CSV table of N, CA and C in Angstrom, one decimal:
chain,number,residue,atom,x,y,z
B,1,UNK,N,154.4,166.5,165.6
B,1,UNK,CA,154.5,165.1,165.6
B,1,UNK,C,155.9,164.6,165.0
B,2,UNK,N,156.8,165.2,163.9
B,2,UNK,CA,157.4,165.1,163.3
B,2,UNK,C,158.8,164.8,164.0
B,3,UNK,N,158.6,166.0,165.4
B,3,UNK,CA,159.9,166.0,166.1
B,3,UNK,C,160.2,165.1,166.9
B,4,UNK,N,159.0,164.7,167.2
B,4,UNK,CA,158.6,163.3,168.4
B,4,UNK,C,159.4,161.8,168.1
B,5,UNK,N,158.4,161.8,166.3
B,5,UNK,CA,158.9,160.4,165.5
B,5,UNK,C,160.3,160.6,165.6
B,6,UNK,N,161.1,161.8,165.3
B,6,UNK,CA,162.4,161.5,164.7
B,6,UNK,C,163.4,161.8,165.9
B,7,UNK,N,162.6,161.9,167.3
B,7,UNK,CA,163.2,161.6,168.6
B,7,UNK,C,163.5,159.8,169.0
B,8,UNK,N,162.1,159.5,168.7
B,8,UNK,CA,161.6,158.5,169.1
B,8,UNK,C,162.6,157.4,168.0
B,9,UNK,N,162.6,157.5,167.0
B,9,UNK,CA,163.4,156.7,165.9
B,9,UNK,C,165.0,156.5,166.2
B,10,UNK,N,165.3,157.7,166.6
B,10,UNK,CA,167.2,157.9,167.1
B,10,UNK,C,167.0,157.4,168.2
B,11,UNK,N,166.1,157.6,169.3
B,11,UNK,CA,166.4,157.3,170.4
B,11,UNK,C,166.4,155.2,170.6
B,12,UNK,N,165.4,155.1,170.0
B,12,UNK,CA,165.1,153.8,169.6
B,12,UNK,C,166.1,152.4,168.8
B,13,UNK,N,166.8,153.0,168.5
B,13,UNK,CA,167.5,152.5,167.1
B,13,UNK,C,168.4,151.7,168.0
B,14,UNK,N,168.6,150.4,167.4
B,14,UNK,CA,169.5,149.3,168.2
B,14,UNK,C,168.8,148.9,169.5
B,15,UNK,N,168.0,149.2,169.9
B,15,UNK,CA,167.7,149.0,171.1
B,15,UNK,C,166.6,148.3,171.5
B,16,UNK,N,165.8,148.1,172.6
B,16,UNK,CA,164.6,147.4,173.2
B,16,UNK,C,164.1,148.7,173.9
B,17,UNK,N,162.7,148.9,173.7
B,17,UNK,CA,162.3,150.5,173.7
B,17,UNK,C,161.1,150.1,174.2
B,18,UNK,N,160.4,151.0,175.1
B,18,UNK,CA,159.0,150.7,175.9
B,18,UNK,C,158.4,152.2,175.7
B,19,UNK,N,157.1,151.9,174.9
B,19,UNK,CA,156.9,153.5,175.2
B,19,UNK,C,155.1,153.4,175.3
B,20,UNK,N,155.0,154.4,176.3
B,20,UNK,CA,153.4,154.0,176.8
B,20,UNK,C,152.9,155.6,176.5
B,21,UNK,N,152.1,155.4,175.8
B,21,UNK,CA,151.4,156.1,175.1
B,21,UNK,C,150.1,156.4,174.9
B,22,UNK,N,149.0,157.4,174.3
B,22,UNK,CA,148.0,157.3,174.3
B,22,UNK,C,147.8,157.6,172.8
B,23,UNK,N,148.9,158.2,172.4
B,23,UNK,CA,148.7,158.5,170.7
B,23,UNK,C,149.4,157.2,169.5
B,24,UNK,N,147.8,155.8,169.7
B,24,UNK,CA,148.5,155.3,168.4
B,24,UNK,C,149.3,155.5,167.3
B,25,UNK,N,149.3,156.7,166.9
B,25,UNK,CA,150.2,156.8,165.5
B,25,UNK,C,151.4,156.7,166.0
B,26,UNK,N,152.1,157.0,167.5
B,26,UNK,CA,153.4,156.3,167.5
B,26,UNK,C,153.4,155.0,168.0
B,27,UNK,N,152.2,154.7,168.4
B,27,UNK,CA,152.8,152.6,169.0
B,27,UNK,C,152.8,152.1,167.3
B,28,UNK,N,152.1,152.5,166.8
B,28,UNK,CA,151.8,151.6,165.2
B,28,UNK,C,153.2,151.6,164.7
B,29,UNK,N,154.4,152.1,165.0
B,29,UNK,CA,155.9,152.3,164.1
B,29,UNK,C,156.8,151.7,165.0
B,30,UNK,N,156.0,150.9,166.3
B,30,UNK,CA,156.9,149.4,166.9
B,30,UNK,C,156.2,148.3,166.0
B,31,UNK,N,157.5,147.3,166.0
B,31,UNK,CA,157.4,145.7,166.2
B,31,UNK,C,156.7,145.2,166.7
B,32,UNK,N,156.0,145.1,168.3
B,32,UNK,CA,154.9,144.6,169.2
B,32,UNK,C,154.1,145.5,169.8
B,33,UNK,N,152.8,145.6,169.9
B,33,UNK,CA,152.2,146.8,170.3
B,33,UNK,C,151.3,145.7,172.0
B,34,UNK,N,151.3,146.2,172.9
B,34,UNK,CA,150.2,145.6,173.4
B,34,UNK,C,149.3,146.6,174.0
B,35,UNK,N,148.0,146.6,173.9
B,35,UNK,CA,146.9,147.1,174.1
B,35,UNK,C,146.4,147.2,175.3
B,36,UNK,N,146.5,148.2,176.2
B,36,UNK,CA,145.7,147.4,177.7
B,36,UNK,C,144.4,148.4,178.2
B,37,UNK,N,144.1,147.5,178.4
B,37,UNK,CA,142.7,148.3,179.0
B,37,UNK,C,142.8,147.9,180.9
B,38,UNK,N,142.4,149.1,181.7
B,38,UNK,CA,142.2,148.8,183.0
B,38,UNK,C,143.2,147.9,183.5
B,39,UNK,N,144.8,148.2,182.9
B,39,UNK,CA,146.0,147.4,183.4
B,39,UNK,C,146.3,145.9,182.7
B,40,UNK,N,145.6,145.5,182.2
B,40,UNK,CA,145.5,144.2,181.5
B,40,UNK,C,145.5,144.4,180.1
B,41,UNK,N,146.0,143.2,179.6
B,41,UNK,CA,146.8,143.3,178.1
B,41,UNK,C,145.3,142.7,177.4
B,42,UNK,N,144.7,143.4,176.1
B,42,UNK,CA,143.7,142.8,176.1
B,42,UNK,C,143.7,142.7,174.4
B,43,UNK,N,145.1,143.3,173.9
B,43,UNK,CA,145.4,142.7,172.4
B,43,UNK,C,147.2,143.2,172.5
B,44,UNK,N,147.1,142.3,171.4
B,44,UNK,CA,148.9,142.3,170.8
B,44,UNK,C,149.1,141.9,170.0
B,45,UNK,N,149.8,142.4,169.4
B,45,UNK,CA,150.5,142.1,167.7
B,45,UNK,C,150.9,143.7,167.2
B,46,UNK,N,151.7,142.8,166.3
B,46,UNK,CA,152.0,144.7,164.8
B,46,UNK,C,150.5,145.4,165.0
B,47,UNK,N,151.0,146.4,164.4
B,47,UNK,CA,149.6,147.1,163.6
B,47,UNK,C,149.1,146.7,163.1
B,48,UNK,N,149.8,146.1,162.1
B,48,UNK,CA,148.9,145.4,161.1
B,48,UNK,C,148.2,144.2,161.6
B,49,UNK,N,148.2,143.2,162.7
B,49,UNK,CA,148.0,142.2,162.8
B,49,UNK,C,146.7,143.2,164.0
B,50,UNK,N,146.5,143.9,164.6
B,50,UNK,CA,145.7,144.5,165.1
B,50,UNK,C,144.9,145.3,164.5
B,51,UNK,N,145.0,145.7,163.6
B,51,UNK,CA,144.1,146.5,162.4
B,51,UNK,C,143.4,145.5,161.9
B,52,UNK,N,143.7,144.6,161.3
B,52,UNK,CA,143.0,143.1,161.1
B,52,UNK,C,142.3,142.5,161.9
B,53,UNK,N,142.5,142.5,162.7
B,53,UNK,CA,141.6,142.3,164.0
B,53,UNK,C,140.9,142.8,164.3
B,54,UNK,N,140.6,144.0,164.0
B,54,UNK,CA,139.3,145.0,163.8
B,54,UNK,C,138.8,145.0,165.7
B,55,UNK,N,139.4,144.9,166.5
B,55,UNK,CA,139.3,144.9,167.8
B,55,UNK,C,139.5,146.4,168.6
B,56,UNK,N,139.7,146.5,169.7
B,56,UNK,CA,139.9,148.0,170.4
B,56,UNK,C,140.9,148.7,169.7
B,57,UNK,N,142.1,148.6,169.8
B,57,UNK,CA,142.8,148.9,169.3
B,57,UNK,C,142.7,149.8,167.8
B,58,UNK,N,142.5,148.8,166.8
B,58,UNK,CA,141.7,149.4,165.6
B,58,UNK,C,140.3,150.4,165.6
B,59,UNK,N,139.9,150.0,166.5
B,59,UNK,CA,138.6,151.2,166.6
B,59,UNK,C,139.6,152.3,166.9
B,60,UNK,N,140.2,152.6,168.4
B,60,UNK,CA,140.7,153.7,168.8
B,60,UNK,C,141.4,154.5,167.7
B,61,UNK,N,141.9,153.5,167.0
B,61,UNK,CA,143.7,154.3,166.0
B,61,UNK,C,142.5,155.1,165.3
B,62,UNK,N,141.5,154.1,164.2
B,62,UNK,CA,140.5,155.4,163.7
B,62,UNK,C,139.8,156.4,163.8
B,63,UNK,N,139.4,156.4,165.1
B,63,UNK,CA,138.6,157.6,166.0
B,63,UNK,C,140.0,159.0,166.1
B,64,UNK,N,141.2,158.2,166.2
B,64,UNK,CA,142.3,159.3,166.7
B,64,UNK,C,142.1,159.7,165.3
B,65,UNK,N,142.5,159.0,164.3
B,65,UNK,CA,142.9,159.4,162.4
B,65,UNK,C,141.7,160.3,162.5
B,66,UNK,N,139.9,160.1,162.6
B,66,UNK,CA,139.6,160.8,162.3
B,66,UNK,C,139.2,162.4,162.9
B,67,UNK,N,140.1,162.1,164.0
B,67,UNK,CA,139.9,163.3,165.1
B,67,UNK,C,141.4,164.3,164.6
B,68,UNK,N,142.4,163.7,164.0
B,68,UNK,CA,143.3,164.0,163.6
B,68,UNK,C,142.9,164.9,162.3
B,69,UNK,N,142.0,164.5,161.8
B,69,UNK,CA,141.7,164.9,160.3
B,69,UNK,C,140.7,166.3,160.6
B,70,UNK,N,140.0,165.8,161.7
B,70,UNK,CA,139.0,166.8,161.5
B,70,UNK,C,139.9,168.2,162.1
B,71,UNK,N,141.2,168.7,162.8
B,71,UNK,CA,141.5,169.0,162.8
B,71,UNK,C,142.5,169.7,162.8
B,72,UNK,N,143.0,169.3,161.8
B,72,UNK,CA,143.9,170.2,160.1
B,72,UNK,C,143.0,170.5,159.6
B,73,UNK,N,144.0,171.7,158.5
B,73,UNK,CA,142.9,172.5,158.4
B,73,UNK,C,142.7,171.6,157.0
B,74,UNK,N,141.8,172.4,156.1
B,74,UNK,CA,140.7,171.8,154.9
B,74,UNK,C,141.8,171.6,154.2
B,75,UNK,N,141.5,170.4,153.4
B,75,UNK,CA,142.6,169.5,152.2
B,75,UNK,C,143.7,168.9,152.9
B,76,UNK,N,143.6,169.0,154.1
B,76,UNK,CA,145.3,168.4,154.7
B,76,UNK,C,144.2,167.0,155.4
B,77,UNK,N,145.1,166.2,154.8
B,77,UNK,CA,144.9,164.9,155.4
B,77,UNK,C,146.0,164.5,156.2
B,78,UNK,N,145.8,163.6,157.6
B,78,UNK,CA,146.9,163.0,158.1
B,78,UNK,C,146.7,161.5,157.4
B,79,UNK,N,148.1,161.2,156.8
B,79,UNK,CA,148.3,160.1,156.5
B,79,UNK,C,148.7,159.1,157.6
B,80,UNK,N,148.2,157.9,157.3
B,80,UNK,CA,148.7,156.4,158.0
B,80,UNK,C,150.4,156.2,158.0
B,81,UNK,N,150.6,155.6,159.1
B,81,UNK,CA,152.2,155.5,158.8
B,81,UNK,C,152.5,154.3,158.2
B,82,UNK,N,153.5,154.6,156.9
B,82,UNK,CA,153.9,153.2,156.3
B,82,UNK,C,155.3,152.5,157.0
């Protein structure tokens, strides 16, 4: 994941960047996220303004977090991106 973010950060940088994705932990480290289900936009905002909204989006990111956690191995947690 590490090599991805710090692809995605250089490649990103100064620029207007589109990246379609299925692994929230990288939409959550844009500016605008939008959400679509079956081709339609069905949320938008930051992370944070979608995490708060406790809507699709927020479900998914935690199902990934905890699917993420369950596998690493024992004591390794994936952290949230600040």
């Amino acid at each position: 994941i590490h090599v991805v973010t710090e692809a995605l950060d250089k490649v990103s940088r100064g620029r207007t960047t589109f990246l379609v994705t299925r692994d929230l932990h990288h939409a959550s480290r844009f500016d605008l996220i939008l959400f679509l289900e079956d081709g339609c936009i069905v949320e938008r905002g930051t992370h944070d303004e979608l995490m708060k909204l406790n809507g699709r989006y927020a479900k998914l990111f935690r199902l990934q977090l905890m699917t993420e956690n369950r596998n690493n191995k024992p004591g390794v947690k994936y952290a949230l991106p600040t």
